[in-house]
Amino acid sequence: MSVQTAQPPQECPERRRAAPAAWALWGVGVLAYAVAVLHRTSFGVVGLDAVRRFDASAGILASFTVLQLLVYAGLQIPVGLLLDRVGPRRMVAGGALLMAAGQALMAVSTGVGTAVAARVMVGAGDAMTFISVLGIVATWFPGRYVPVVTQLTGQLGQLGQVLSAIPFVALLHGPGWGTAFGSAAALGVLMAVLAVAVLRDGPGRADVPTLRETGTNLVAAWKHPGTRLGLWSHFVTQFSSNTFALMWGYPYLVSGQGMEPAAASTLLTLFVLVNVVSGPFIGRLVARYPLRRSWLVLGIVGMNAAAWAAVLAWPPPAPAWLLVLLILCVAPGGPGSMIGFDFARTFNPPGRQGTATGIVNVGGFIASLVTILLIGLVLDALSPRGEFTPEAFRAAWTVQIGIWAIGVTGVLRTRTLARRHIGLAAGRGRRRG
């Protein structure tokens, strides 16, 4: 028996189907998130251009991405609190303007200091966007639609990576640095105008919490074991997928498995495709079996860990079929992390769902940052000459064992507490009845 969920409120008849307006609002929200992903990934594609422009080492430039993710993760709870107070319309517009300002600053930056400030602004604006779009989904769609639409939001938003990899790079290598980042800034301003003109916060925004109630909501959201179950679910499912896709996957395939760069790129393309295809499938499972969500989380983790165990147990280079199997098992971790947001939605009332979603969103990014850094430390320790060997990568990836152990323990513990909490609430309801 899996963890039970809080009883959802009864939906009025007109809410049993998603209205056309809901899809229109969601479409603008997804577009805003895709543009945010463009801003998030734009610095990752400038490569040697950034090294030459700022006269900085690759290590310093790599720290920009880590700093940006730290800002993103660190602001999730404050952003969630603010979302409950001002609504998604202002948050999406404000985030778009903040990212646009950061890109405009990057367009004219010639020193590391201003470039760092620019990426901090991008990270802060990015932090405001995704959970605000999830707020639109939770407000405007019937409950049975939310898991699938949430998955679609996450997957369609990743099209922003295509924008950074193709048109942004074309501008960078054509008109130049200033035009590329300036165009991204202009797109951000346009997105802010579109958000203000089209987005609506939805019913219930009259009940804006006071500052005192905002603090109370934060405490209540954290104390509820269902919110913490969402955080640990996000923590344990996302980190391996993020670590592979954002940092160490390509170097591992090339240096750790001896693949040709073209073949490694093909596997990363497969990774993206599996991510996109598995998202709606996982969303449907969550919608159809809401009382089995925690088992789905544990199943994804088990599949992930088993694939890594098989690959790391095989003396490198592993056969191609086994590496393809690794991709098929690791990629669903990203969509699987979205289950955490469904816990936040169903275990918290509407007035504090933004806060709860922010808490959940911290989990996976913290786990990813810790794993990325630990793998880097192991590689440096075992590769004194800076040449990453297959044996060094084989040892480095084992740091995931500790992260899985912490995450699974968190899921099992908070699942038990959530069951107990629901049992106590049901008992109090029967006594009042």
Short mmCIF file of C-alpha atoms in Angstrom, two decimals:
data_model
loop_
_atom_site.label_atom_id
_atom_site.label_comp_id
_atom_site.label_asym_id
_atom_site.label_seq_id
_atom_site.Cartn_x
_atom_site.Cartn_y
_atom_site.Cartn_z
CA MET A 1 0.00 0.00 0.00
CA SER A 2 1.50 3.32 -1.01
CA VAL A 3 1.15 6.65 0.69
CA GLN A 4 -2.34 8.06 0.64
CA THR A 5 -3.02 11.59 -0.52
CA ALA A 6 -5.11 14.27 1.02
CA GLN A 7 -8.64 14.29 -0.30
CA PRO A 8 -8.88 16.81 -3.13
CA PRO A 9 -11.70 19.32 -3.13
CA GLN A 10 -14.71 18.45 -5.22
CA GLU A 11 -14.49 20.01 -8.64
CA CYS A 12 -17.41 21.93 -10.03
CA PRO A 13 -18.76 20.58 -13.36
CA GLU A 14 -17.15 23.26 -15.48
CA ARG A 15 -13.77 22.32 -14.03
CA ARG A 16 -13.97 18.68 -15.03
CA ARG A 17 -12.61 19.54 -18.45
CA ALA A 18 -9.84 21.99 -19.19
CA ALA A 19 -11.27 25.16 -20.71
CA PRO A 20 -9.73 26.63 -23.90
CA ALA A 21 -8.60 29.62 -21.82
CA ALA A 22 -6.57 27.28 -19.60
CA TRP A 23 -4.69 25.91 -22.59
CA ALA A 24 -4.07 29.42 -23.93
CA LEU A 25 -2.68 30.63 -20.60
CA TRP A 26 -0.59 27.50 -20.26
CA GLY A 27 0.79 28.00 -23.78
CA VAL A 28 2.09 31.45 -22.83
CA GLY A 29 3.51 30.00 -19.63
CA VAL A 30 5.35 27.24 -21.50
CA LEU A 31 6.73 29.80 -23.93
CA ALA A 32 7.98 31.85 -20.98
CA TYR A 33 9.65 28.77 -19.52
CA ALA A 34 11.26 27.87 -22.87
CA VAL A 35 12.71 31.39 -23.09
CA ALA A 36 13.98 31.00 -19.51
CA VAL A 37 15.72 27.77 -20.52
CA LEU A 38 17.27 29.65 -23.45
CA HIS A 39 18.66 32.21 -20.99
CA ARG A 40 19.78 29.45 -18.60
CA THR A 41 21.72 27.52 -21.24
CA SER A 42 23.02 30.44 -23.33
CA PHE A 43 26.32 30.75 -21.49
CA GLY A 44 26.97 27.03 -21.85
CA VAL A 45 27.23 27.29 -25.65
CA VAL A 46 29.59 30.29 -25.91
CA GLY A 47 32.64 28.17 -25.02
CA LEU A 48 35.88 29.51 -26.45
CA ASP A 49 34.28 32.86 -27.25
CA ALA A 50 33.86 33.49 -23.51
CA VAL A 51 37.43 32.36 -22.77
CA ARG A 52 38.78 34.89 -25.27
CA ARG A 53 36.41 37.69 -24.29
CA PHE A 54 37.05 37.52 -20.54
CA ASP A 55 40.63 36.19 -20.65
CA ALA A 56 39.65 33.64 -17.99
CA SER A 57 40.37 29.97 -17.46
CA ALA A 58 37.85 27.30 -18.28
CA GLY A 59 37.56 26.53 -14.56
CA ILE A 60 36.49 30.07 -13.74
CA LEU A 61 33.95 30.07 -16.54
CA ALA A 62 32.59 26.70 -15.40
CA SER A 63 32.01 28.18 -11.96
CA PHE A 64 29.53 30.60 -13.58
CA THR A 65 27.15 27.71 -14.21
CA VAL A 66 27.54 26.39 -10.67
CA LEU A 67 26.89 29.87 -9.25
CA GLN A 68 23.83 30.28 -11.45
CA LEU A 69 22.39 26.96 -10.26
CA LEU A 70 23.15 27.86 -6.64
CA VAL A 71 21.21 31.09 -7.05
CA TYR A 72 18.37 29.17 -8.68
CA ALA A 73 18.19 26.60 -5.89
CA GLY A 74 18.68 29.13 -3.10
CA LEU A 75 15.80 31.31 -4.29
CA GLN A 76 13.21 28.55 -4.67
CA ILE A 77 11.67 28.93 -1.21
CA PRO A 78 11.62 32.78 -1.25
CA VAL A 79 10.16 32.67 -4.76
CA GLY A 80 7.53 30.17 -3.66
CA LEU A 81 6.50 32.45 -0.80
CA LEU A 82 6.33 35.41 -3.17
CA LEU A 83 4.30 33.41 -5.68
CA ASP A 84 1.61 32.78 -3.09
CA ARG A 85 1.45 36.53 -2.41
CA VAL A 86 1.54 38.12 -5.87
CA GLY A 87 0.46 35.34 -8.25
CA PRO A 88 2.11 33.83 -11.34
CA ARG A 89 1.38 36.71 -13.73
CA ARG A 90 3.69 39.16 -11.97
CA MET A 91 6.24 36.48 -11.21
CA VAL A 92 6.59 35.35 -14.82
CA ALA A 93 6.79 38.94 -16.07
CA GLY A 94 9.26 39.95 -13.35
CA GLY A 95 11.44 36.92 -14.00
CA ALA A 96 11.49 37.65 -17.73
CA LEU A 97 12.57 41.24 -17.12
CA LEU A 98 15.28 40.18 -14.66
CA MET A 99 16.71 37.65 -17.11
CA ALA A 100 16.53 40.22 -19.91
CA ALA A 101 18.51 42.67 -17.78
CA GLY A 102 21.12 39.99 -17.09
CA GLN A 103 21.48 39.17 -20.78
CA ALA A 104 21.74 42.86 -21.65
CA LEU A 105 24.51 43.23 -19.08
CA MET A 106 26.27 40.18 -20.53
CA ALA A 107 26.04 41.71 -24.01
CA VAL A 108 28.25 44.63 -22.93
CA SER A 109 30.40 42.81 -20.36
CA THR A 110 34.13 42.59 -20.95
CA GLY A 111 35.21 41.56 -17.44
CA VAL A 112 34.57 38.58 -15.18
CA GLY A 113 32.91 40.69 -12.46
CA THR A 114 30.09 42.03 -14.61
CA ALA A 115 29.67 38.65 -16.29
CA VAL A 116 29.18 37.01 -12.88
CA ALA A 117 26.60 39.66 -11.96
CA ALA A 118 24.82 39.00 -15.25
CA ARG A 119 24.57 35.26 -14.60
CA VAL A 120 23.33 35.85 -11.07
CA MET A 121 20.51 37.96 -12.51
CA VAL A 122 19.71 35.23 -15.03
CA GLY A 123 19.66 32.62 -12.29
CA ALA A 124 17.34 34.74 -10.14
CA GLY A 125 14.91 35.38 -12.99
CA ASP A 126 15.02 31.72 -13.99
CA ALA A 127 14.14 30.75 -10.41
CA MET A 128 10.92 32.79 -10.69
CA THR A 129 9.64 31.16 -13.85
CA PHE A 130 9.13 27.40 -13.64
CA ILE A 131 7.22 27.16 -10.37
CA SER A 132 5.10 30.13 -11.47
CA VAL A 133 4.09 28.25 -14.61
CA LEU A 134 3.27 25.25 -12.41
CA GLY A 135 1.08 27.64 -10.41
CA ILE A 136 -0.84 28.41 -13.61
CA VAL A 137 -1.30 24.68 -14.23
CA ALA A 138 -2.57 24.00 -10.71
CA THR A 139 -4.96 26.98 -10.81
CA TRP A 140 -6.52 26.60 -14.24
CA PHE A 141 -6.62 22.85 -14.88
CA PRO A 142 -8.77 20.15 -13.25
CA GLY A 143 -6.81 17.92 -10.87
CA ARG A 144 -6.79 14.91 -13.18
CA TYR A 145 -5.07 16.97 -15.90
CA VAL A 146 -2.35 18.41 -13.67
CA PRO A 147 0.20 15.52 -13.61
CA VAL A 148 0.27 15.18 -17.41
CA VAL A 149 0.28 18.94 -18.08
CA THR A 150 3.07 19.36 -15.52
CA GLN A 151 5.16 16.80 -17.41
CA LEU A 152 4.43 18.51 -20.72
CA THR A 153 5.48 21.83 -19.20
CA GLY A 154 8.85 20.47 -18.17
CA GLN A 155 9.53 18.70 -21.45
CA LEU A 156 8.32 21.40 -23.87
CA GLY A 157 10.25 24.01 -21.92
CA GLN A 158 13.46 22.18 -22.78
CA LEU A 159 12.99 23.34 -26.37
CA GLY A 160 14.74 26.44 -25.10
CA GLN A 161 17.96 24.44 -25.37
CA VAL A 162 17.33 24.24 -29.11
CA LEU A 163 17.01 28.03 -29.23
CA SER A 164 20.37 28.45 -27.51
CA ALA A 165 22.06 25.77 -29.61
CA ILE A 166 20.91 26.95 -33.06
CA PRO A 167 19.70 30.56 -33.52
CA PHE A 168 21.66 31.94 -30.55
CA VAL A 169 24.88 30.28 -31.72
CA ALA A 170 24.21 31.47 -35.28
CA LEU A 171 23.98 35.06 -34.02
CA LEU A 172 27.09 34.58 -31.89
CA HIS A 173 29.17 33.37 -34.82
CA GLY A 174 27.57 35.85 -37.24
CA PRO A 175 26.91 39.39 -36.02
CA GLY A 176 28.75 38.66 -32.77
CA TRP A 177 28.58 38.50 -28.98
CA GLY A 178 26.68 41.74 -28.37
CA THR A 179 24.01 40.94 -30.95
CA ALA A 180 23.48 37.41 -29.65
CA PHE A 181 23.02 38.38 -26.01
CA GLY A 182 21.21 41.60 -26.95
CA SER A 183 18.70 39.60 -28.99
CA ALA A 184 18.17 37.26 -26.04
CA ALA A 185 17.53 40.30 -23.84
CA ALA A 186 15.01 41.69 -26.32
CA LEU A 187 13.23 38.33 -26.40
CA GLY A 188 13.02 38.46 -22.61
CA VAL A 189 11.42 41.91 -22.68
CA LEU A 190 8.92 40.70 -25.28
CA MET A 191 8.09 37.72 -23.06
CA ALA A 192 7.47 40.05 -20.11
CA VAL A 193 5.06 42.17 -22.16
CA LEU A 194 3.24 39.05 -23.36
CA ALA A 195 2.95 37.75 -19.78
CA VAL A 196 1.43 41.00 -18.53
CA ALA A 197 -0.98 41.18 -21.49
CA VAL A 198 -2.18 37.57 -21.51
CA LEU A 199 -1.62 35.78 -18.19
CA ARG A 200 -4.21 35.87 -15.43
CA ASP A 201 -3.77 34.72 -11.85
CA GLY A 202 -7.13 32.98 -11.73
CA PRO A 203 -9.79 32.66 -9.04
CA GLY A 204 -8.91 32.96 -5.40
CA ARG A 205 -6.25 35.67 -5.76
CA ALA A 206 -8.32 37.93 -3.50
CA ASP A 207 -7.21 35.75 -0.59
CA VAL A 208 -3.63 36.98 -0.66
CA PRO A 209 -1.81 35.96 2.53
CA THR A 210 -0.45 38.63 4.83
CA LEU A 211 3.24 38.72 5.71
CA ARG A 212 2.49 36.90 8.95
CA GLU A 213 0.45 34.31 7.08
CA THR A 214 3.28 33.93 4.57
CA GLY A 215 5.65 32.93 7.35
CA THR A 216 3.03 30.61 8.77
CA ASN A 217 2.58 29.02 5.33
CA LEU A 218 6.31 28.35 5.08
CA VAL A 219 6.39 26.62 8.45
CA ALA A 220 3.19 24.68 7.73
CA ALA A 221 4.38 23.58 4.27
CA TRP A 222 7.71 22.36 5.64
CA LYS A 223 6.15 20.60 8.63
CA HIS A 224 3.74 18.65 6.46
CA PRO A 225 5.44 15.31 5.71
CA GLY A 226 3.79 15.26 2.27
CA THR A 227 5.82 18.33 1.25
CA ARG A 228 9.03 16.72 2.49
CA LEU A 229 8.07 13.53 0.64
CA GLY A 230 7.93 15.65 -2.51
CA LEU A 231 11.33 17.17 -1.75
CA TRP A 232 13.00 13.79 -1.23
CA SER A 233 11.28 12.38 -4.32
CA HIS A 234 12.67 15.27 -6.37
CA PHE A 235 16.07 14.87 -4.70
CA VAL A 236 16.53 11.18 -5.41
CA THR A 237 15.15 11.02 -8.96
CA GLN A 238 16.67 14.10 -10.58
CA PHE A 239 20.33 14.21 -9.56
CA SER A 240 21.73 11.36 -11.68
CA SER A 241 19.93 12.56 -14.80
CA ASN A 242 21.01 16.17 -14.26
CA THR A 243 24.61 15.22 -13.52
CA PHE A 244 24.81 13.17 -16.70
CA ALA A 245 23.09 15.72 -18.96
CA LEU A 246 24.52 18.98 -17.62
CA MET A 247 28.12 18.13 -16.79
CA TRP A 248 29.72 14.70 -16.78
CA GLY A 249 27.82 12.58 -19.33
CA TYR A 250 29.71 13.62 -22.46
CA PRO A 251 33.19 13.52 -20.86
CA TYR A 252 32.38 10.11 -19.41
CA LEU A 253 31.30 8.65 -22.73
CA VAL A 254 34.39 10.01 -24.51
CA SER A 255 37.13 9.66 -21.89
CA GLY A 256 35.59 7.00 -19.67
CA GLN A 257 34.19 4.72 -22.37
CA GLY A 258 36.41 5.60 -25.34
CA MET A 259 33.57 6.65 -27.63
CA GLU A 260 34.03 8.90 -30.62
CA PRO A 261 32.62 12.41 -30.05
CA ALA A 262 29.99 11.91 -32.75
CA ALA A 263 28.79 8.68 -31.11
CA ALA A 264 28.69 10.34 -27.69
CA SER A 265 26.62 13.19 -29.14
CA THR A 266 24.23 10.65 -30.61
CA LEU A 267 23.73 9.05 -27.20
CA LEU A 268 23.07 12.46 -25.64
CA THR A 269 20.50 13.12 -28.35
CA LEU A 270 18.88 9.81 -27.45
CA PHE A 271 18.95 10.97 -23.82
CA VAL A 272 16.88 14.04 -24.71
CA LEU A 273 14.42 12.00 -26.78
CA VAL A 274 13.88 9.47 -23.97
CA ASN A 275 13.40 12.35 -21.56
CA VAL A 276 10.70 13.89 -23.75
CA VAL A 277 8.90 10.62 -24.52
CA SER A 278 8.91 9.28 -20.96
CA GLY A 279 7.52 12.48 -19.41
CA PRO A 280 3.88 12.20 -20.55
CA PHE A 281 3.93 8.44 -19.85
CA ILE A 282 5.02 9.06 -16.25
CA GLY A 283 2.42 11.81 -15.95
CA ARG A 284 -0.34 9.42 -17.02
CA LEU A 285 0.80 6.85 -14.47
CA VAL A 286 0.70 9.48 -11.73
CA ALA A 287 -2.79 10.60 -12.78
CA ARG A 288 -4.11 7.03 -13.02
CA TYR A 289 -2.47 5.66 -9.86
CA PRO A 290 -2.15 8.60 -7.43
CA LEU A 291 -1.88 6.23 -4.45
CA ARG A 292 1.19 4.56 -5.98
CA ARG A 293 3.31 7.63 -6.63
CA SER A 294 5.99 6.84 -4.06
CA TRP A 295 6.39 3.35 -5.51
CA LEU A 296 6.85 4.91 -8.95
CA VAL A 297 9.60 7.11 -7.51
CA LEU A 298 11.35 4.12 -5.95
CA GLY A 299 10.94 2.13 -9.17
CA ILE A 300 12.63 4.87 -11.22
CA VAL A 301 15.48 5.03 -8.70
CA GLY A 302 15.87 1.25 -8.73
CA MET A 303 15.98 1.19 -12.53
CA ASN A 304 18.53 4.00 -12.52
CA ALA A 305 20.79 2.40 -9.91
CA ALA A 306 20.62 -1.05 -11.53
CA ALA A 307 21.71 0.34 -14.91
CA TRP A 308 24.64 2.19 -13.35
CA ALA A 309 25.65 -0.91 -11.38
CA ALA A 310 25.74 -2.97 -14.58
CA VAL A 311 27.80 -0.38 -16.48
CA LEU A 312 30.29 0.25 -13.67
CA ALA A 313 30.71 -3.48 -13.03
CA TRP A 314 31.68 -4.02 -16.69
CA PRO A 315 35.38 -3.29 -17.34
CA PRO A 316 35.51 -0.32 -19.73
CA PRO A 317 34.74 0.05 -22.50
CA ALA A 318 31.24 -1.29 -22.02
CA PRO A 319 29.40 -2.61 -25.11
CA ALA A 320 27.25 -0.13 -27.00
CA TRP A 321 24.00 -1.91 -26.10
CA LEU A 322 24.76 -1.52 -22.39
CA LEU A 323 25.43 2.21 -22.76
CA VAL A 324 22.16 2.58 -24.67
CA LEU A 325 20.44 0.74 -21.81
CA LEU A 326 22.06 3.18 -19.37
CA ILE A 327 20.59 6.10 -21.31
CA LEU A 328 17.14 4.48 -21.35
CA CYS A 329 17.23 4.01 -17.57
CA VAL A 330 18.84 7.30 -16.48
CA ALA A 331 16.93 9.76 -18.71
CA PRO A 332 13.49 9.16 -17.07
CA GLY A 333 14.90 10.53 -13.81
CA GLY A 334 14.20 14.09 -14.97
CA PRO A 335 10.50 13.53 -15.69
CA GLY A 336 10.31 11.32 -12.60
CA SER A 337 11.35 14.24 -10.42
CA MET A 338 8.11 16.00 -11.42
CA ILE A 339 6.25 13.56 -9.16
CA GLY A 340 7.57 15.61 -6.27
CA PHE A 341 5.52 18.59 -7.43
CA ASP A 342 2.39 16.45 -7.45
CA PHE A 343 2.98 15.64 -3.79
CA ALA A 344 3.28 19.38 -3.08
CA ARG A 345 0.01 20.04 -4.92
CA THR A 346 -2.10 17.36 -3.27
CA PHE A 347 -0.80 17.72 0.28
CA ASN A 348 -1.12 21.51 0.52
CA PRO A 349 -4.05 23.91 0.16
CA PRO A 350 -4.00 26.39 -2.75
CA GLY A 351 -2.80 29.27 -0.57
CA ARG A 352 0.57 27.65 0.10
CA GLN A 353 1.17 25.51 -3.00
CA GLY A 354 3.73 27.95 -4.39
CA THR A 355 5.66 27.74 -1.14
CA ALA A 356 5.48 23.95 -1.11
CA THR A 357 6.53 23.74 -4.78
CA GLY A 358 9.55 25.94 -4.06
CA ILE A 359 10.58 23.68 -1.19
CA VAL A 360 10.31 20.60 -3.41
CA ASN A 361 12.28 22.20 -6.25
CA VAL A 362 15.30 22.72 -4.01
CA GLY A 363 15.85 18.97 -3.56
CA GLY A 364 16.95 17.86 -7.00
CA PHE A 365 19.19 20.86 -7.66
CA ILE A 366 21.02 20.54 -4.35
CA ALA A 367 21.56 16.83 -4.98
CA SER A 368 22.77 17.56 -8.52
CA LEU A 369 25.25 20.23 -7.40
CA VAL A 370 26.65 18.00 -4.65
CA THR A 371 27.03 15.06 -7.06
CA ILE A 372 28.65 17.19 -9.78
CA LEU A 373 31.16 18.58 -7.29
CA LEU A 374 31.93 15.20 -5.70
CA ILE A 375 32.54 13.58 -9.08
CA GLY A 376 34.85 16.45 -9.98
CA LEU A 377 36.80 16.05 -6.72
CA VAL A 378 37.25 12.31 -7.27
CA LEU A 379 38.36 12.84 -10.86
CA ASP A 380 40.90 15.46 -9.78
CA ALA A 381 42.22 13.18 -7.04
CA LEU A 382 42.63 10.21 -9.40
CA SER A 383 43.83 12.22 -12.42
CA PRO A 384 46.78 14.30 -11.22
CA ARG A 385 47.78 15.19 -14.77
CA GLY A 386 44.30 16.38 -15.70
CA GLU A 387 43.67 13.40 -18.00
CA PHE A 388 40.48 11.64 -16.93
CA THR A 389 40.97 7.89 -17.26
CA PRO A 390 38.28 5.20 -17.49
CA GLU A 391 39.31 3.96 -14.02
CA ALA A 392 38.94 7.46 -12.57
CA PHE A 393 35.45 7.85 -14.05
CA ARG A 394 34.50 4.39 -12.85
CA ALA A 395 35.39 5.35 -9.29
CA ALA A 396 33.89 8.84 -9.54
CA TRP A 397 30.41 7.70 -10.55
CA THR A 398 30.19 5.54 -7.43
CA VAL A 399 29.61 8.69 -5.36
CA GLN A 400 26.00 8.35 -6.48
CA ILE A 401 25.57 5.45 -4.05
CA GLY A 402 25.64 7.77 -1.06
CA ILE A 403 23.20 10.23 -2.65
CA TRP A 404 20.78 7.42 -3.53
CA ALA A 405 21.00 6.06 0.02
CA ILE A 406 20.21 9.46 1.54
CA GLY A 407 17.37 10.09 -0.90
CA VAL A 408 15.70 6.69 -0.58
CA THR A 409 15.91 6.92 3.21
CA GLY A 410 14.23 10.33 3.01
CA VAL A 411 11.45 9.00 0.79
CA LEU A 412 10.74 5.99 3.00
CA ARG A 413 10.81 8.03 6.20
CA THR A 414 8.55 10.84 4.99
CA ARG A 415 6.20 8.37 3.31
CA THR A 416 5.65 6.70 6.69
CA LEU A 417 5.09 10.07 8.34
CA ALA A 418 2.65 11.12 5.60
CA ARG A 419 0.63 7.92 6.08
CA ARG A 420 0.53 8.54 9.82
CA HIS A 421 -0.50 12.17 9.29
CA ILE A 422 -3.40 11.16 7.04
CA GLY A 423 -4.48 8.48 9.49
CA LEU A 424 -4.56 10.99 12.34
CA ALA A 425 -6.47 13.51 10.21
CA ALA A 426 -9.02 10.86 9.24
CA GLY A 427 -9.44 9.89 12.90
CA ARG A 428 -10.09 13.48 13.91
CA GLY A 429 -12.63 13.78 11.10
CA ARG A 430 -14.52 10.71 12.28
CA ARG A 431 -14.60 12.03 15.85
CA ARG A 432 -15.98 15.36 14.70
CA GLY A 433 -18.58 13.53 12.61
#
